Amino acid sequence: MNVKTPKGHPLFGRVSGELWQQTLEQSELLQVDKGGTVYQPKRFRRCLGMVLQGRVQVRREALLMSTLSAGDIFGAAALFTDREHYPTTLTALTPCQALLIPQDSVRRLLRESPPFAEDYAAYLSNRIQFLSARLEAVSTPSAQGKLARYLLAAGDDTLTLSATQLCQRLGVGRATLYRAFEVLEESGAIVRSGKTIRIADRAALSQSTNEMEGKEV
């Protein structure tokens, strides 16, 4: 299998070349057409997946969780558990190729590559923080609070995405989203230009998550 050692990758970047080649020998390439399902609750593999090409949408029922692209990881929730259902549905937004590393190979990486074990622990910790932030974003009653929490959790001060995408991720209507934009812009917390949202004042944005809780837009 001709998949180069992913130098600089946050999870596999410190795996030795020899161990990576041995891992590839036990792994599988998955090809999925646009619109096809990569994983779903009743059809998945006990594998750690890495997107090699294309984009993959991750949903939990109606909630859009994230969009994966080349280098992104999926499948950790299925590895070391006896649960018979996978928690999300992964759908190919474009023709996709993914590497599936079986459970036994992941165990070997954890056992024989201490750097990988450290990076895997860091990956899981980051996933916990991301999911906690997503839970907060969707559970906050007000649209302003949802939007503020989502922007704070994004990690970057500048985010580019459409109003339609934000509506889906926050579970609000377009008119409600625009009113939330107005409130946060008037407070000086954000600056918006087209699809680009820039955090102008993190303190003000953080305060908005508290002030808006319990209030409806």
XYZ file of C-alpha atoms in Angstrom:
217
model
C 0.000 0.000 0.000
C 1.563 3.289 -1.082
C 0.690 5.662 1.771
C 3.649 7.732 2.924
C 4.508 8.178 6.590
C 2.472 11.288 7.533
C 5.307 13.496 8.797
C 3.998 16.286 10.987
C 0.655 14.560 11.491
C -0.567 15.170 15.088
C -1.256 11.456 15.627
C 0.986 9.435 13.295
C 3.804 11.931 12.721
C 6.129 10.362 15.297
C 5.612 6.721 14.301
C 8.831 5.195 12.926
C 8.967 4.443 9.211
C 9.358 0.703 9.775
C 6.429 0.463 12.194
C 4.282 2.600 9.878
C 4.969 0.239 6.956
C 4.062 -2.755 9.121
C 0.861 -0.963 10.115
C -0.017 -0.323 6.485
C 0.390 -4.018 5.666
C -2.441 -4.785 8.096
C -4.625 -1.853 7.063
C -7.185 -1.331 4.320
C -7.972 1.427 1.843
C -11.628 2.420 1.743
C -13.034 4.136 -1.361
C -16.406 5.895 -1.040
C -18.288 7.725 -3.795
C -19.834 11.135 -3.238
C -22.965 10.714 -1.121
C -21.890 7.300 0.114
C -21.733 6.297 3.768
C -18.350 5.833 5.417
C -19.657 4.832 8.859
C -23.148 4.682 10.273
C -24.652 3.449 13.566
C -25.234 -0.130 12.387
C -22.454 -0.401 9.812
C -18.922 0.400 10.910
C -15.534 -1.221 11.515
C -13.425 -1.642 14.654
C -10.769 0.488 12.981
C -9.100 3.845 13.414
C -9.669 5.755 10.196
C -7.740 8.574 8.553
C -9.143 10.545 5.624
C -6.614 10.529 2.782
C -8.633 12.357 0.123
C -11.967 14.175 -0.008
C -14.325 15.558 2.614
C -16.584 13.716 5.048
C -19.575 15.093 6.950
C -20.165 13.869 10.514
C -23.716 13.975 11.884
C -25.452 12.728 14.988
C -29.059 12.437 13.843
C -30.008 15.990 12.741
C -27.000 17.646 14.403
C -23.999 18.436 12.204
C -20.939 17.673 14.324
C -18.048 18.435 11.986
C -16.577 18.091 8.509
C -13.436 16.003 8.009
C -10.778 16.470 5.346
C -7.398 14.935 4.467
C -5.467 13.974 7.594
C -8.465 14.012 9.937
C -9.175 10.990 12.130
C -12.392 9.071 12.751
C -13.486 5.790 14.303
C -11.910 6.086 17.761
C -15.353 5.726 19.345
C -15.623 2.201 17.898
C -12.192 0.862 18.835
C -12.138 -0.212 22.465
C -15.801 -0.661 23.291
C -18.374 -3.443 23.147
C -21.144 -1.118 21.968
C -22.940 -2.383 18.895
C -23.819 1.060 17.524
C -21.536 3.821 16.271
C -22.591 7.244 17.639
C -22.513 9.213 14.368
C -23.087 8.912 10.619
C -20.200 9.773 8.293
C -21.165 10.702 4.726
C -18.814 11.471 1.834
C -19.326 15.025 0.558
C -16.936 14.275 -2.317
C -15.347 11.085 -3.633
C -13.268 9.946 -0.656
C -10.408 7.650 0.209
C -9.667 6.620 3.785
C -7.134 4.418 5.548
C -8.642 1.931 8.028
C -6.200 0.722 10.700
C -7.581 -2.325 12.539
C -7.883 -2.537 16.307
C -4.970 -4.973 16.711
C -2.665 -2.664 14.764
C -3.647 0.283 16.955
C -2.850 -1.855 20.017
C 0.560 -2.588 18.531
C 1.199 1.104 17.890
C 0.257 1.908 21.487
C 2.551 -0.851 22.766
C 5.577 -0.310 20.536
C 5.524 3.468 19.940
C 5.437 5.545 23.156
C 5.262 8.803 21.119
C 2.132 7.480 19.378
C 0.628 6.528 22.755
C 1.215 10.091 24.000
C -0.238 11.615 20.845
C -3.236 9.280 20.960
C -3.966 10.343 24.554
C -3.707 13.992 23.464
C -6.047 13.313 20.525
C -8.665 11.754 22.815
C -8.366 14.652 25.273
C -8.917 17.147 22.463
C -11.952 15.175 21.281
C -13.446 15.296 24.771
C -12.978 19.070 24.883
C -14.457 19.486 21.399
C -17.514 17.383 22.207
C -18.022 19.199 25.512
C -17.930 22.516 23.674
C -20.398 21.240 21.079
C -22.724 20.048 23.849
C -22.569 23.463 25.503
C -23.236 25.178 22.194
C -26.405 23.239 21.468
C -27.706 23.237 25.045
C -27.485 26.996 25.635
C -31.078 28.361 25.413
C -30.423 31.584 23.510
C -29.173 31.886 19.953
C -26.664 34.553 21.031
C -25.289 32.202 23.653
C -25.124 29.293 21.196
C -23.328 31.440 18.623
C -20.918 32.904 21.187
C -20.047 29.482 22.612
C -19.578 28.015 19.144
C -17.213 30.807 18.086
C -15.199 30.567 21.303
C -14.869 26.790 20.887
C -13.663 27.090 17.285
C -10.128 27.857 18.470
C -9.334 30.528 15.832
C -10.230 34.197 15.929
C -11.431 34.046 12.318
C -14.000 31.574 11.023
C -15.405 31.320 7.506
C -18.658 29.462 6.886
C -22.101 30.184 5.481
C -25.203 31.178 7.420
C -26.782 27.901 6.299
C -23.946 25.903 7.859
C -24.195 27.871 11.101
C -27.961 27.396 11.254
C -27.483 23.639 10.909
C -24.751 23.478 13.519
C -26.569 25.626 16.070
C -30.065 24.330 15.381
C -31.580 27.798 14.796
C -33.419 29.518 11.943
C -31.804 32.050 9.620
C -33.746 35.044 11.000
C -32.807 34.040 14.559
C -29.145 33.684 13.557
C -29.072 37.169 11.995
C -30.565 38.704 15.146
C -27.863 36.958 17.166
C -25.239 38.376 14.789
C -26.622 41.879 15.315
C -26.496 41.605 19.107
C -22.906 40.347 19.145
C -21.772 42.902 16.576
C -23.378 45.753 18.511
C -21.575 44.600 21.659
C -18.251 44.754 19.815
C -17.637 41.047 20.350
C -17.467 40.132 16.652
C -17.001 41.700 13.231
C -18.668 40.080 10.234
C -17.907 40.400 6.512
C -19.788 38.071 4.184
C -19.131 34.504 5.326
C -16.177 35.536 7.503
C -16.656 36.104 11.234
C -13.816 37.610 13.265
C -13.711 37.645 17.054
C -12.906 41.239 17.967
C -13.221 40.936 21.761
C -13.019 37.485 23.368
C -13.894 38.850 26.795
C -17.074 40.449 25.461
C -17.952 37.271 23.586
C -17.422 35.176 26.707
C -19.591 37.576 28.703
C -22.329 37.161 26.106
C -22.529 33.439 26.867
C -23.425 34.279 30.472
C -25.689 37.280 29.867
C -27.755 35.502 27.235
C -28.286 32.220 29.067
C -31.918 31.731 29.883
C -33.087 34.371 27.375
C -34.696 33.602 24.054
C -33.949 35.540 20.896
